[in-house]
Structures are given as C-alpha cells and as structure tokens.
Amino acid sequence: MTVGGIIVAGGRTSYSRPVDGPHGWRPTSAYTAAVTVGILLLATSVLAGRADIALIGIPGLLAATWAHAGRPTTPLRADLHEPPGPTTPGELTATLQLAAGPGEGADVVHLRITAPGHRTTHLTLAARPQGQARDVPLGLSSVRTGPQQTFTVDLRGSRHGTWEEEPTQVRAATRLVLPGAAPLGRLPLPRRLRGLTGPHSSRRLGDGTELRDIHPFTPGDRLRRIDWRTTARRSPELDTLYVRRTYSTAEATAVLVVDSRDEVGPDVRTWRGYGIIRVDEPTSLDLARHAAASVATALVEAGDRVGLEDLARRRRPLPPSAGRRHLRRLVHGLALAHPKDLASAHRVRPPQLPADAIVYLFTTLLDDDPLRLVRTWRTAGHPVVVIDTLPDVHTVIESHLAIAWHIGRLEREDRIAALDVEGIPVVRWAGSQRDQAAVRFEALAHAARRHTPGRTP
C-alpha cells in the first residue's frame, strides 16, 4: 500500500538503530478538559444549589480518576531495521519495529514518516499487547544513486486518549545506492594493447588466434605451428617448412574519469543548490554513475583492465585492474562520487594515466575544463571518448533563467562542435538517446578496428 508517496508493504530486515530522545507521559487535552469541566460543574452546583448540575460533572471526574489510576509507566520502544550493505536503485525498504516493555503502555501509536523528496505520511496504529512487537514495513521508490537519506519517523504513543507520550524520533542511517549497468556490446579500445595475454589480438607476433602470415620455419618456432598443407604446396621435397604466425593476445587498459564537480537535474531552477531535485528524475551524476558502471561492466567482462578517476577527489584513485572483485570496487567508488566545493575542485594538472590507456570521460560539458583535459590527454597519445551526461533540461518559464540557459546551451554546443572537429567522439547518455549509446559505441569500435594499421577489417 502506498501512503503519501511512502510505501507501507511487507518484509523484514535485520539492521537495528535505537531510538533517540527522552521518554515521558503527560495528560492529553481531553484529560485536562474532563477534570476542569468536572470541577467547574461541581462548583456551579454548590453555588447554585442544584444537584442535577453536579450529576453532569461527576462522570467526567470519575473518568479522569479512572484514567489517572491507569497512568502508563512503560515507554514505547522503536527500532528501525534496514538491509545491511549497499543497495540498488528502485525501492528502498526498512522495517519499523514497535514494542512495549512490561507494565502499562500505549494502546495507540501515532506515526509521521518523512523522506527527502517524498510526501509526509501519517499513520495511526494499534499497539500490540505487552511483550509483543509490531512490524511496520516501509518502502520508497527512487531512481537516484549514491548516498541517500531515507526514513525519518516521528512517533508518539497514547493510552485511552487521556495520556500521551513525549514525541521521539527514529532516523535511518544514510544508505548507499549502487548504480546499475546497462548491457553494451563492443567498446572502443586503445590503439596499443599491453600484457602477455588477454581477450584481444594485438599487433605483435605471439600465440593467438588471428592469422598474421605464413613464414618459413626459423629456430624458435613451435612444431605445432607448422602448416603442412602450405609446406606440401610450396616445398614438395620438404626442403623448407612453413609455419602459421599469429598475432599475440593482449588486454586493453581503460580509465573512467567521472566529472563529479557538480550535480545538476533536469530543472534549471535547482541548479547551484537552490530547490529540491526530484527523486524520480536522475541527475547528471546519476547518469554518469550509470554510464560508467555500464562501461566498466562491459570492459571487465571482456577481460580488460579498468581504472577510476574522480575529478572532484585528488586522492586514492582506483588503479587499473581486472576481475569481478575489482568491478565491485569500481561500482562502489562510483556510488561514493559526489560534488565538492567548486573553488577547490579546479585541477591544475590532469589525472596521470597509464601509458597506452583509453579514457572515458563522463561530464556535462558545462564549462571549459573538460576540453582542456581532453586536449592534454590527446597530446599525450591517449584516445578519448566523451560521454555527455547532462539530463534533458525541462522548459524554463522564468525569463531570466531562460536567457541564462540559452546562453549556456549555446556555449555547450560550441564545445561539442569543437570536440567533433578535433575527432573526439561524444556519446549522449540521457533520455531517448541512452538506448542508442550501445549502437554508437559499436560504431566507434568498428571504425577504430578498421583504421588500425596492420590489422584486417
């Protein structure tokens, strides 16, 4: 069931967070009104000499006396259980467990459940008897990734409508939402491959599957490489043996560079930190995480080495490596990428990259720094692929914002045109063009293979 944007559903979790705040019981306005009205009616009956007025006030005083005799003494305990470890985009769940200790406690619980970007949900539940716990499963939907604030529950118990507990609050810990990955085909690779083995055919001689040429046998050639058909055709007397020489296999090295210096959404009014970004619309950093996770998954599954650089962080980059465990480190590092102070985010020197590595740059192209980095890497001999992660911007109504966005859009188009003139591909990763990214990558990989010297198309 969905209540006010927050889903109340089934499920059970294991992580517990204790409640914070004081516990105490106080009379409600109904209790105070019963006592006050009863005393006033009794006083009026004495002054007026009318017993019928006293009969009206006595039930209220008796009810207040009965309520005071049953004053609760046990505070309501609340634990918020969450799934351990990171999660994936979609539905975030938690379980609120309500329990009362021995003695008189609350019979009704009032809840106010809030989450950033969602409407507030109010619930009134019946408390379970003493020693029994009541589970309230919670859930919310979000397409956002990275560190996310989830549930904040304000609760207050009451008994017979005459006593209420001091409000307390249970706040969930920050959840880390890992980005998902879209299936991709072949990706562009660097011009020169490294390593003694790998999934790709390099341009040097060695053990592999791709034929290079047929050559006379020389010392050092393996006997299993002898091509007996060619030998019989070219040297019937077996004076000369011919061997099949192949290209050796090697692995590619790629570095993912995420421009996390800023995070913008589809609404221009929320840029520069004003307003709240909707949870059902991915931001530029959400798109960058998703695109980088997709590229990393495709490369690692192909057997290549992948590293990670964050332009907003200057320490502890992930060096290139391979394997499923390294892929989990990459995805976790992408989830931790977040904007920092722009004044300290400017880098005088671009990140240092391994030799002969291809660079995948994920950026919004809203300033000139990406162009400077790309040109520096191209000068050093690194092929670069730019992935445009700016979301599809909504129509701007305000005139001053419309003018500002029009100027920014024109500058951004000039940067994309400059990259195209310099032969640097730009792949769009937002909206409907995200589905065409795999086709674009496939075309870039085919073009790079066709124009590689010494390789057959």
PDB file of N, CA and C in Angstrom, residues 17-20 77-81 96-98 112 114 151-155 168-173:
ATOM      1  N   ARG A  17      18.556   0.296  14.607  1.00  0.00           N
ATOM      2  CA  ARG A  17      19.052   1.588  15.055  1.00  0.00           C
ATOM      3  C   ARG A  17      18.195   2.006  16.240  1.00  0.00           C
ATOM      4  N   PRO A  18      18.755   2.252  17.433  1.00  0.00           N
ATOM      5  CA  PRO A  18      17.944   2.566  18.598  1.00  0.00           C
ATOM      6  C   PRO A  18      17.298   3.930  18.478  1.00  0.00           C
ATOM      7  N   VAL A  19      16.229   4.138  19.267  1.00  0.00           N
ATOM      8  CA  VAL A  19      15.527   5.403  19.266  1.00  0.00           C
ATOM      9  C   VAL A  19      16.300   6.426  20.091  1.00  0.00           C
ATOM     10  N   ASP A  20      16.210   7.677  19.689  1.00  0.00           N
ATOM     11  CA  ASP A  20      16.880   8.761  20.388  1.00  0.00           C
ATOM     12  C   ASP A  20      15.831   9.714  20.947  1.00  0.00           C
ATOM     13  N   ARG A  77       9.101   1.549  22.743  1.00  0.00           N
ATOM     14  CA  ARG A  77      10.396   1.388  22.086  1.00  0.00           C
ATOM     15  C   ARG A  77      10.196   1.193  20.593  1.00  0.00           C
ATOM     16  N   ALA A  78      11.077   1.823  19.824  1.00  0.00           N
ATOM     17  CA  ALA A  78      11.005   1.739  18.362  1.00  0.00           C
ATOM     18  C   ALA A  78      12.400   1.472  17.822  1.00  0.00           C
ATOM     19  N   ASP A  79      12.508   0.478  16.965  1.00  0.00           N
ATOM     20  CA  ASP A  79      13.766   0.132  16.289  1.00  0.00           C
ATOM     21  C   ASP A  79      13.507   0.150  14.792  1.00  0.00           C
ATOM     22  N   LEU A  80      14.435   0.744  14.052  1.00  0.00           N
ATOM     23  CA  LEU A  80      14.333   0.820  12.604  1.00  0.00           C
ATOM     24  C   LEU A  80      15.350  -0.145  12.004  1.00  0.00           C
ATOM     25  N   HIS A  81      14.876  -1.212  11.403  1.00  0.00           N
ATOM     26  CA  HIS A  81      15.722  -2.247  10.811  1.00  0.00           C
ATOM     27  C   HIS A  81      15.884  -1.956   9.320  1.00  0.00           C
ATOM     28  N   LEU A  96      10.025  -0.776  10.642  1.00  0.00           N
ATOM     29  CA  LEU A  96       9.917  -0.121  11.941  1.00  0.00           C
ATOM     30  C   LEU A  96       9.277  -1.101  12.905  1.00  0.00           C
ATOM     31  N   GLN A  97       9.994  -1.422  13.969  1.00  0.00           N
ATOM     32  CA  GLN A  97       9.510  -2.379  14.964  1.00  0.00           C
ATOM     33  C   GLN A  97       9.119  -1.622  16.228  1.00  0.00           C
ATOM     34  N   LEU A  98       7.856  -1.765  16.624  1.00  0.00           N
ATOM     35  CA  LEU A  98       7.313  -1.105  17.810  1.00  0.00           C
ATOM     36  C   LEU A  98       7.095  -2.152  18.884  1.00  0.00           C
ATOM     37  N   ARG A 112       4.532   9.686  12.087  1.00  0.00           N
ATOM     38  CA  ARG A 112       4.726  10.623  10.983  1.00  0.00           C
ATOM     39  C   ARG A 112       6.023  10.229  10.284  1.00  0.00           C
ATOM     40  N   THR A 114       8.624  10.593   7.163  1.00  0.00           N
ATOM     41  CA  THR A 114       9.103  11.538   6.153  1.00  0.00           C
ATOM     42  C   THR A 114      10.339  10.976   5.475  1.00  0.00           C
ATOM     43  N   PHE A 151      14.498   7.273   5.657  1.00  0.00           N
ATOM     44  CA  PHE A 151      13.334   7.451   6.511  1.00  0.00           C
ATOM     45  C   PHE A 151      13.679   8.218   7.787  1.00  0.00           C
ATOM     46  N   THR A 152      12.741   9.097   8.159  1.00  0.00           N
ATOM     47  CA  THR A 152      12.743   9.731   9.467  1.00  0.00           C
ATOM     48  C   THR A 152      11.347   9.549  10.045  1.00  0.00           C
ATOM     49  N   VAL A 153      11.244   8.874  11.187  1.00  0.00           N
ATOM     50  CA  VAL A 153       9.954   8.527  11.779  1.00  0.00           C
ATOM     51  C   VAL A 153       9.815   9.260  13.105  1.00  0.00           C
ATOM     52  N   ASP A 154       8.800  10.089  13.215  1.00  0.00           N
ATOM     53  CA  ASP A 154       8.407  10.714  14.491  1.00  0.00           C
ATOM     54  C   ASP A 154       7.206   9.952  15.028  1.00  0.00           C
ATOM     55  N   LEU A 155       7.305   9.498  16.273  1.00  0.00           N
ATOM     56  CA  LEU A 155       6.251   8.668  16.835  1.00  0.00           C
ATOM     57  C   LEU A 155       5.860   9.156  18.223  1.00  0.00           C
ATOM     58  N   THR A 168       9.131  11.132  20.095  1.00  0.00           N
ATOM     59  CA  THR A 168      10.505  10.693  19.858  1.00  0.00           C
ATOM     60  C   THR A 168      10.716  10.535  18.358  1.00  0.00           C
ATOM     61  N   GLN A 169      11.953  10.404  17.963  1.00  0.00           N
ATOM     62  CA  GLN A 169      12.295  10.336  16.542  1.00  0.00           C
ATOM     63  C   GLN A 169      13.293   9.209  16.298  1.00  0.00           C
ATOM     64  N   VAL A 170      13.048   8.479  15.246  1.00  0.00           N
ATOM     65  CA  VAL A 170      13.958   7.434  14.769  1.00  0.00           C
ATOM     66  C   VAL A 170      14.408   7.832  13.366  1.00  0.00           C
ATOM     67  N   ARG A 171      15.711   7.952  13.186  1.00  0.00           N
ATOM     68  CA  ARG A 171      16.257   8.374  11.899  1.00  0.00           C
ATOM     69  C   ARG A 171      17.115   7.250  11.319  1.00  0.00           C
ATOM     70  N   ALA A 172      16.849   6.902  10.071  1.00  0.00           N
ATOM     71  CA  ALA A 172      17.617   5.850   9.404  1.00  0.00           C
ATOM     72  C   ALA A 172      18.987   6.375   9.007  1.00  0.00           C
ATOM     73  N   ALA A 173      19.941   5.473   8.984  1.00  0.00           N
ATOM     74  CA  ALA A 173      21.285   5.833   8.551  1.00  0.00           C
ATOM     75  C   ALA A 173      21.290   6.110   7.049  1.00  0.00           C
TER      76      ALA A 173
END
